[in-house]
Tab-separated table of C-alpha atoms in Angstrom:
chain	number	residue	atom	x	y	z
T	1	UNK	CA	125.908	164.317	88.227
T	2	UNK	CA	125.191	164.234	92.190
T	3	UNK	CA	123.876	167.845	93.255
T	4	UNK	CA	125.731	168.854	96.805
T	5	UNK	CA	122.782	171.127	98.079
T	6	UNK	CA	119.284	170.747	99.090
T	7	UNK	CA	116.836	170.635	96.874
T	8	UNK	CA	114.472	173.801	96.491
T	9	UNK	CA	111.547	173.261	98.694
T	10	UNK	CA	109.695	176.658	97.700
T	11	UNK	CA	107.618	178.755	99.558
T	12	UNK	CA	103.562	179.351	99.630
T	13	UNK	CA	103.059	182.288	97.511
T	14	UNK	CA	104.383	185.522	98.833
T	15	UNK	CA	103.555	188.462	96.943
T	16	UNK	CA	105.101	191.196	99.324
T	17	UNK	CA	108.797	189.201	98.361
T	18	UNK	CA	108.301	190.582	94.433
T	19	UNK	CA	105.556	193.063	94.049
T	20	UNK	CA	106.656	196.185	95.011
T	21	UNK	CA	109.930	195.959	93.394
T	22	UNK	CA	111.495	198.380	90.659
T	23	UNK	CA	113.675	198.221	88.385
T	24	UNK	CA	116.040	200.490	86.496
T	25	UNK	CA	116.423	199.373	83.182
T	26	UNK	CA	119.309	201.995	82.403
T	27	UNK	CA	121.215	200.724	85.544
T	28	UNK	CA	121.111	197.239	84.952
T	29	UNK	CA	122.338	197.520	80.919
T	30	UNK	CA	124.994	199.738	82.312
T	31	UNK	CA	125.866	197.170	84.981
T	32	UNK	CA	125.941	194.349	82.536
T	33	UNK	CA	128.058	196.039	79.734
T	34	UNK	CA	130.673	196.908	82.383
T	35	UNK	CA	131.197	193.665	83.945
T	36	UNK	CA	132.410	192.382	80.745
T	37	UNK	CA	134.553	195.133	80.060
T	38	UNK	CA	136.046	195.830	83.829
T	39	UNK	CA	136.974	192.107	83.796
T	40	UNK	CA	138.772	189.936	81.424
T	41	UNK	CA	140.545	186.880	81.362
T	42	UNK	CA	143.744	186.011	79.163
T	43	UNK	CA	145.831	183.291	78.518
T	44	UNK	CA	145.981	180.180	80.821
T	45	UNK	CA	143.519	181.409	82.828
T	46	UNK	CA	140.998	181.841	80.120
T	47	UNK	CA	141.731	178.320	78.848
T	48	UNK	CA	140.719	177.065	82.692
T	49	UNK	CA	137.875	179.101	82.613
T	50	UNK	CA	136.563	177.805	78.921
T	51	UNK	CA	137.378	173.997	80.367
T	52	UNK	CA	134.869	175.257	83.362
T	53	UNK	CA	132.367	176.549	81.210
T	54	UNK	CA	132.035	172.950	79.609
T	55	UNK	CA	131.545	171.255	82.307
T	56	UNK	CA	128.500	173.308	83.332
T	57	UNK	CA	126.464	173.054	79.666
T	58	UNK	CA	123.474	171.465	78.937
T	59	UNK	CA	124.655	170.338	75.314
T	60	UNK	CA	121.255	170.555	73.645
T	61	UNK	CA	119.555	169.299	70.349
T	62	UNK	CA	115.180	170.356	69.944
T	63	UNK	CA	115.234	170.419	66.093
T	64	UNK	CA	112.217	168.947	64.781
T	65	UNK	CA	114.285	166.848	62.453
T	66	UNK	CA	115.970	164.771	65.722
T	67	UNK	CA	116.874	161.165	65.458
T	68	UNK	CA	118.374	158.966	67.477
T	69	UNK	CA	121.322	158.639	65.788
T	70	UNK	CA	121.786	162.661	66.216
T	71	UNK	CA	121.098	162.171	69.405
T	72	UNK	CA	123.752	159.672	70.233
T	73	UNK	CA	126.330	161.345	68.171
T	74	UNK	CA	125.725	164.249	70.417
T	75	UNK	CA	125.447	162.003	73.877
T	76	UNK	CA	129.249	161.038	72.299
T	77	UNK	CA	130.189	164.490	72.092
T	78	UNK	CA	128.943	164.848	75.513
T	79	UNK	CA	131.092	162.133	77.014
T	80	UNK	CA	134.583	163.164	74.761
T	81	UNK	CA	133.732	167.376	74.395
T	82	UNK	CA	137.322	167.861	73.542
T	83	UNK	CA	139.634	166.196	71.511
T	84	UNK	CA	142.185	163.987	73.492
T	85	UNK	CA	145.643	165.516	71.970
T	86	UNK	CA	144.088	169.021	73.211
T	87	UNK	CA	143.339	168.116	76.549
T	88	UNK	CA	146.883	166.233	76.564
T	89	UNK	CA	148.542	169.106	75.728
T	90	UNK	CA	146.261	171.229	79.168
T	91	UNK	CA	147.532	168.371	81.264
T	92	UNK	CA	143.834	167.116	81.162
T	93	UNK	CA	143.797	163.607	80.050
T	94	UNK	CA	142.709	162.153	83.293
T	95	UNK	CA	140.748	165.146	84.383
T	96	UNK	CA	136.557	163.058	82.919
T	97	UNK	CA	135.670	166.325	81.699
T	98	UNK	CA	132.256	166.033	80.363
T	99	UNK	CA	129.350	168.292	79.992
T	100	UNK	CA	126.786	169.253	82.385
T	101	UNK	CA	123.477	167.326	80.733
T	102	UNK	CA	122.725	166.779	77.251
T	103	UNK	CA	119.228	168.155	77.125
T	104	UNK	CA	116.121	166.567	74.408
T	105	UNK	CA	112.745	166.485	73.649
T	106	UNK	CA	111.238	163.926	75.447
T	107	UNK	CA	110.864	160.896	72.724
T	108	UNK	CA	114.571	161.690	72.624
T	109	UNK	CA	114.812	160.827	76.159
T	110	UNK	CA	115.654	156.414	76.508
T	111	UNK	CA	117.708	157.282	73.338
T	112	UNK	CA	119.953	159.707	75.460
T	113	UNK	CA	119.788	157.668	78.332
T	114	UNK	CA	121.118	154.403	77.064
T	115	UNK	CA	123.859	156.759	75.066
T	116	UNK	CA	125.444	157.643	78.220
T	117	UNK	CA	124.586	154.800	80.527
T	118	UNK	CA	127.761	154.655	82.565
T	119	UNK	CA	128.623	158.482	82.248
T	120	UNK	CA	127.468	160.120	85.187
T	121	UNK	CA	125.975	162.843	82.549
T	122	UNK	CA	122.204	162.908	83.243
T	123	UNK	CA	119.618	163.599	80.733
T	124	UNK	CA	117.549	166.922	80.919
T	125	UNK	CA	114.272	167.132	78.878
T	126	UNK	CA	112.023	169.848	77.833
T	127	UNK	CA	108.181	169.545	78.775
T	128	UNK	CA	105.075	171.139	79.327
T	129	UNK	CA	103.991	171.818	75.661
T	130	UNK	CA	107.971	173.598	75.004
T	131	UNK	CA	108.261	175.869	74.080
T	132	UNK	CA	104.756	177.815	73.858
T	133	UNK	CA	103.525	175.974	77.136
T	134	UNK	CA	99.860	176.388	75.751
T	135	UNK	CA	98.886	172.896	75.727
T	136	UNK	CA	96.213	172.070	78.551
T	137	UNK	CA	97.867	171.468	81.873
T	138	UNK	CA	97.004	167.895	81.949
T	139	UNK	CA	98.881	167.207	79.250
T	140	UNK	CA	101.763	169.007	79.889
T	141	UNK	CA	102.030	166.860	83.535
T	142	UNK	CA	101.487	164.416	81.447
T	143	UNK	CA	104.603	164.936	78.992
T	144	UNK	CA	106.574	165.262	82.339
T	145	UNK	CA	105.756	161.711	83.734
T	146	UNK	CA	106.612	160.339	80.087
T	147	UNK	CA	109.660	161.637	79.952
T	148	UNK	CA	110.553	161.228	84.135
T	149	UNK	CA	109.272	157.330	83.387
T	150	UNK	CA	112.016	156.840	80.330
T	151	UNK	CA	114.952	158.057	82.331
T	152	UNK	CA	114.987	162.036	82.634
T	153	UNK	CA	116.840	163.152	85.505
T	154	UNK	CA	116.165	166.962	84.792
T	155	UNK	CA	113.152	168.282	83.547
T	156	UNK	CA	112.767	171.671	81.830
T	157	UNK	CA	109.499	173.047	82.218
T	158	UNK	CA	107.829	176.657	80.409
T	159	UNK	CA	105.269	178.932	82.356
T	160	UNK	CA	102.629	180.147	80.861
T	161	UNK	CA	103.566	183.708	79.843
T	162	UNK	CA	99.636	184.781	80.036
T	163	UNK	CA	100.016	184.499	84.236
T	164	UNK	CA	103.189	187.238	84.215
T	165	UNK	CA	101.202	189.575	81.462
T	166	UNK	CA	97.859	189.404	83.361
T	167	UNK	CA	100.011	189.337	86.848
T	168	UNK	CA	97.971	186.198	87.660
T	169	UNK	CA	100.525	185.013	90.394
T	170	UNK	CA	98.185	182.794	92.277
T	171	UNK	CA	97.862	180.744	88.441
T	172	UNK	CA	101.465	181.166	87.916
T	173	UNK	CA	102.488	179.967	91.369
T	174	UNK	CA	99.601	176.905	91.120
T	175	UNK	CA	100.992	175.410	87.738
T	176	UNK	CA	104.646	175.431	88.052
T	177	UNK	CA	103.844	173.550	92.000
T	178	UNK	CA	102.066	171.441	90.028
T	179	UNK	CA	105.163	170.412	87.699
T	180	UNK	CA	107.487	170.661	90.768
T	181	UNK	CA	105.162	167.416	91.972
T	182	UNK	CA	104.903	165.854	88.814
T	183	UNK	CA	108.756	165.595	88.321
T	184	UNK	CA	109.721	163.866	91.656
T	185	UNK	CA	113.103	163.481	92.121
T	186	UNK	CA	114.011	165.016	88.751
T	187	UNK	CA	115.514	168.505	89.149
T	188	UNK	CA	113.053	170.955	87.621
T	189	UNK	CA	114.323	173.943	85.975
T	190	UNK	CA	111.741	176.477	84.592
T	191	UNK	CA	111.727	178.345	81.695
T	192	UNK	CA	110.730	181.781	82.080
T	193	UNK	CA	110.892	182.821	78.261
T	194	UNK	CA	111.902	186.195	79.495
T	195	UNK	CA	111.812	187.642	75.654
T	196	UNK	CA	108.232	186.861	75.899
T	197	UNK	CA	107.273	188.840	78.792
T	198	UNK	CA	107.936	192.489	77.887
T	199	UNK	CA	109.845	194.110	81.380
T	200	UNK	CA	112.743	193.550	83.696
T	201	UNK	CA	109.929	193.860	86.514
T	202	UNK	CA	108.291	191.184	85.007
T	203	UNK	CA	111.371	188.849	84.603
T	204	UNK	CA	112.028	189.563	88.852
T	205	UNK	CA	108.520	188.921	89.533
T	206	UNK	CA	108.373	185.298	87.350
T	207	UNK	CA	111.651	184.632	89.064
T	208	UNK	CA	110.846	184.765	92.504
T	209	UNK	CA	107.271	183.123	91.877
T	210	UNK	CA	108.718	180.397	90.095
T	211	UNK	CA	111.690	179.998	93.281
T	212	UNK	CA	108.533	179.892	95.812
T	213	UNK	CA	106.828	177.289	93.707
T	214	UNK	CA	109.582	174.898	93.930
T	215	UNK	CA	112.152	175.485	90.670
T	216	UNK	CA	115.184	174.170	91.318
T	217	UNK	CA	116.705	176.230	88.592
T	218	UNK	CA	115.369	179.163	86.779
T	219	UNK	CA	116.006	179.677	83.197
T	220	UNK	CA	116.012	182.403	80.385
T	221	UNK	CA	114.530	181.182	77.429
T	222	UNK	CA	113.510	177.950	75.168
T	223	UNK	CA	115.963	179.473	72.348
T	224	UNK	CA	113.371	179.536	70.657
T	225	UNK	CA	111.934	183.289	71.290
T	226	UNK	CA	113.225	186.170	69.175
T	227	UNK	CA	114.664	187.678	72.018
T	228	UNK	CA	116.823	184.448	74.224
T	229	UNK	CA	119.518	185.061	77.175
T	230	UNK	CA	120.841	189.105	77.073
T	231	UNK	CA	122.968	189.718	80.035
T	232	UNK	CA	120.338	192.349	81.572
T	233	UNK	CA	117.525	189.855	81.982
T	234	UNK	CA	120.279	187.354	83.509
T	235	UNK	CA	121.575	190.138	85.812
T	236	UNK	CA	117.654	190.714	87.084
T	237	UNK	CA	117.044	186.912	87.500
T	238	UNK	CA	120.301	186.748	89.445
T	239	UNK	CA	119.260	189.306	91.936
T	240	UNK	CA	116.165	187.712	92.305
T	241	UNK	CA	117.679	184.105	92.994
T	242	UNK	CA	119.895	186.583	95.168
T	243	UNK	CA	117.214	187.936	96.817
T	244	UNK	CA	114.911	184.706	97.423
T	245	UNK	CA	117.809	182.808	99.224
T	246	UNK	CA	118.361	185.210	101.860
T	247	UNK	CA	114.388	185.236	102.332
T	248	UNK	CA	114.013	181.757	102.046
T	249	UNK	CA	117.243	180.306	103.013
T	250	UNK	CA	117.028	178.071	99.807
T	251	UNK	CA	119.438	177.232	96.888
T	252	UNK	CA	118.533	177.973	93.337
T	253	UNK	CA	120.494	177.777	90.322
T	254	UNK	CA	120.481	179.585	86.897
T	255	UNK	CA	120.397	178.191	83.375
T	256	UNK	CA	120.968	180.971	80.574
T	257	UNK	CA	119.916	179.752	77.045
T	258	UNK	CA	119.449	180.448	73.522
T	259	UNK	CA	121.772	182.662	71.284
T	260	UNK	CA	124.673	182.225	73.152
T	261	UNK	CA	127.047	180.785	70.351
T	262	UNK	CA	130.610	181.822	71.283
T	263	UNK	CA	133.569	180.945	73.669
T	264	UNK	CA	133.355	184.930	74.300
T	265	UNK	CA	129.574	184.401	75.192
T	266	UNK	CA	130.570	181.223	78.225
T	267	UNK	CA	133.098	183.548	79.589
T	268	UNK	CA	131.048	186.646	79.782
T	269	UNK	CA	128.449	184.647	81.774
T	270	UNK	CA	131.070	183.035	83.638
T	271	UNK	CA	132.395	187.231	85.059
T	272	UNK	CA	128.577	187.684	85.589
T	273	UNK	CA	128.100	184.615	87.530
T	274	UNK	CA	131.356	185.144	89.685
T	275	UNK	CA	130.958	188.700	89.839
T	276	UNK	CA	126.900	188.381	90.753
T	277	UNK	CA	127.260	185.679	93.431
T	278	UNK	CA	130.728	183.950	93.836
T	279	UNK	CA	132.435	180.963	92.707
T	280	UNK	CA	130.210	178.389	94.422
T	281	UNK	CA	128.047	179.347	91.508
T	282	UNK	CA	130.482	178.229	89.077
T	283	UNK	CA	129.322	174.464	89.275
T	284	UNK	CA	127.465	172.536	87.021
T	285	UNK	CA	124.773	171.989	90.264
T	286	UNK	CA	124.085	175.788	90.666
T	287	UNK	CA	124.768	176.911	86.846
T	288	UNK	CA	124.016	175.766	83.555
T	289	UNK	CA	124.370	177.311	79.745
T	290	UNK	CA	122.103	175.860	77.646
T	291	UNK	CA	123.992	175.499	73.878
T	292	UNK	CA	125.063	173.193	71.152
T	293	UNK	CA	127.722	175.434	69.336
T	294	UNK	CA	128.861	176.824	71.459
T	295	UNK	CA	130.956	173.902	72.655
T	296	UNK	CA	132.355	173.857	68.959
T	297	UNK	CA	133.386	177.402	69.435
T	298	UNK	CA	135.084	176.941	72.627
T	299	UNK	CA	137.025	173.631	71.796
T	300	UNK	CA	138.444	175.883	68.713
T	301	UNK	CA	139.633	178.307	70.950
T	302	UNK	CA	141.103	175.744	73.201
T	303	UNK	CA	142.632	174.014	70.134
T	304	UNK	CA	144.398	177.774	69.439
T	305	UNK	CA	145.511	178.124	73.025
T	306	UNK	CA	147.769	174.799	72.794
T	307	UNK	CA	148.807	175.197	69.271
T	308	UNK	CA	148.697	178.591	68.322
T	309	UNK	CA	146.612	178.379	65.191
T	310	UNK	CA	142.928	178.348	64.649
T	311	UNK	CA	141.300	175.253	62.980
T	312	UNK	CA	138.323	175.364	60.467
T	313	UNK	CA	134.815	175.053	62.798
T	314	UNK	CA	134.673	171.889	60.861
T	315	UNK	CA	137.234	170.073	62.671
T	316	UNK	CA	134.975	170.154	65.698
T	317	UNK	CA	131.665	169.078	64.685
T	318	UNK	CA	129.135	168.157	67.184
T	319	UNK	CA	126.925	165.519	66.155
């Protein structure tokens, strides 16, 4: 998939950007619940949205029981992520819809890439010790070569949550630069584990350090927290992305992940994304949901919108 903007060049660390800000937790779960009430989308027009919201996941597998035959099961689910009679009957057949990424640990990685050799789908990996990021920093630039070197065209990286708890910006700022460098010309998307680090002020803060060391995309969570994506943290990151491109001039995008399950979940992301900062935003370039069945969810709903009738979940597997 060819990004259409500059990449994210980031900024040397600039604390008056983030540190003063406040936030109003009330406000912001007010402003969430609404969007998603105030708006909604029926019919047709949900089924174009729910094809939209397809082509911007990262359909993901990080079980510690991968293979590489899961892994090119799912890589086939990528390329096909609806069934042909249902995208017949949307006046889709010739439309390539695909996914975003598919999106693996990195052994998975030359597994993934020779699965979709051809496909224009690019492979994202996690690195950097996902998804506690407390290996030593060597190791985690390390893990990012590795998987750059087998084919990864995106590279997920996690912060170290200690930096935003202590407010060690300078550390926090240093490391992810670091990982910016080590990827190259793979798109680096950070993980900001936002479950993990305890306030909304905290979440804008990691945000905007993470834009001004060179993220190309900031994301929720590894999915694997107990807390993943809520809309409130997303709505807070969004301001901040916001925020940092009319300071910087730059172009970031947002990846929400983890507990997102639904076709109900894509679309309510989908309002906040329009709603938040316009339909340029609603590419897979600039905006990413980070599932695995979901997709399941949403070709069932699809499947309803054409015939009418719901089919078991077990007519769309995914891998």
């Amino acid at each position: 998939m060819a990004h259409s903007h500059a990449r994210n060049t980031g900024t040397k660390l600039k604390p008056e950007w983030f540190e003063d800000i406040a936030v109003n937790r009330s406000a912001t779960e007010r402003r969430a619940a609404t969007l998603t009430t105030r708006r909604t989308v029926k019919k047709e027009y949900q089924a174009a949205w729910l094809v939209k919201a397809i082509t911007c996941i990262d359909l993901t597998t990080l079980a510690g029981d991968d293979t590489p035959g899961r892994v090119r099961r799912l890589c086939a689910k990528a390329k096909r992520p609806v069934r042909d009679d249902i995208l017949e009957a949307l006046g889709l057949a010739d439309e390539n819809i695909r996914v975003g990424a598919v999106c693996v640990y990195p052994t998975m990685v030359p597994h993934a890439v020779k699965a979709l050799h051809g496909s224009g789908i690019p492979v994202a990996s996690v690195a950097t010790g996902f998804p506690a990021g407390l290996t030593p920093l060597p190791q985690r630039l390390a893990e990012i070569h590795y998987a750059v070197g087998e084919g990864a065209a995106e590279i997920d990286i996690v912060i170290t949550r200690e930096h935003v708890l202590t407010q060690n910006w300078p550390a926090l700022h240093d490391e992810i630069a670091q990982m910016r460098e080590a990827s190259g010309e793979a798109h680096m998307k950070a993980i900001l584990a936002t479950g993990d680090l305890n306030t909304l002020r905290n979440v804008y803060r990691a945000s905007m350090v993470a834009m001004q060391a060179g993220a190309d995309f900031i994301k929720t969570s590894t999915g694997k927290e107990e807390v993943n994506a809520t809309l409130p943290v997303s709505l807070i990151m969004l301001r901040a992305l916001r925020d940092y491109g009319e300071l910087s001039g730059q172009t970031v995008g947002f990846k929400p992940a983890g507990g997102m399950k639904t076709a109900k979940d894509a679309l309510n992301w989908l309002i906040l994304m329009k709603e938040e900062l316009g339909l340029p935003w609603l590419q897979p370039d600039l905006f990413r949901l980070g599932a695995s069945s979901m997709l399941g969810d949403i070709e069932r709903q699809l499947e309803h919108y054409v015939t009418g009738r719901y089919a078991a979940s077990s007519r769309h597997a995914l891998a």
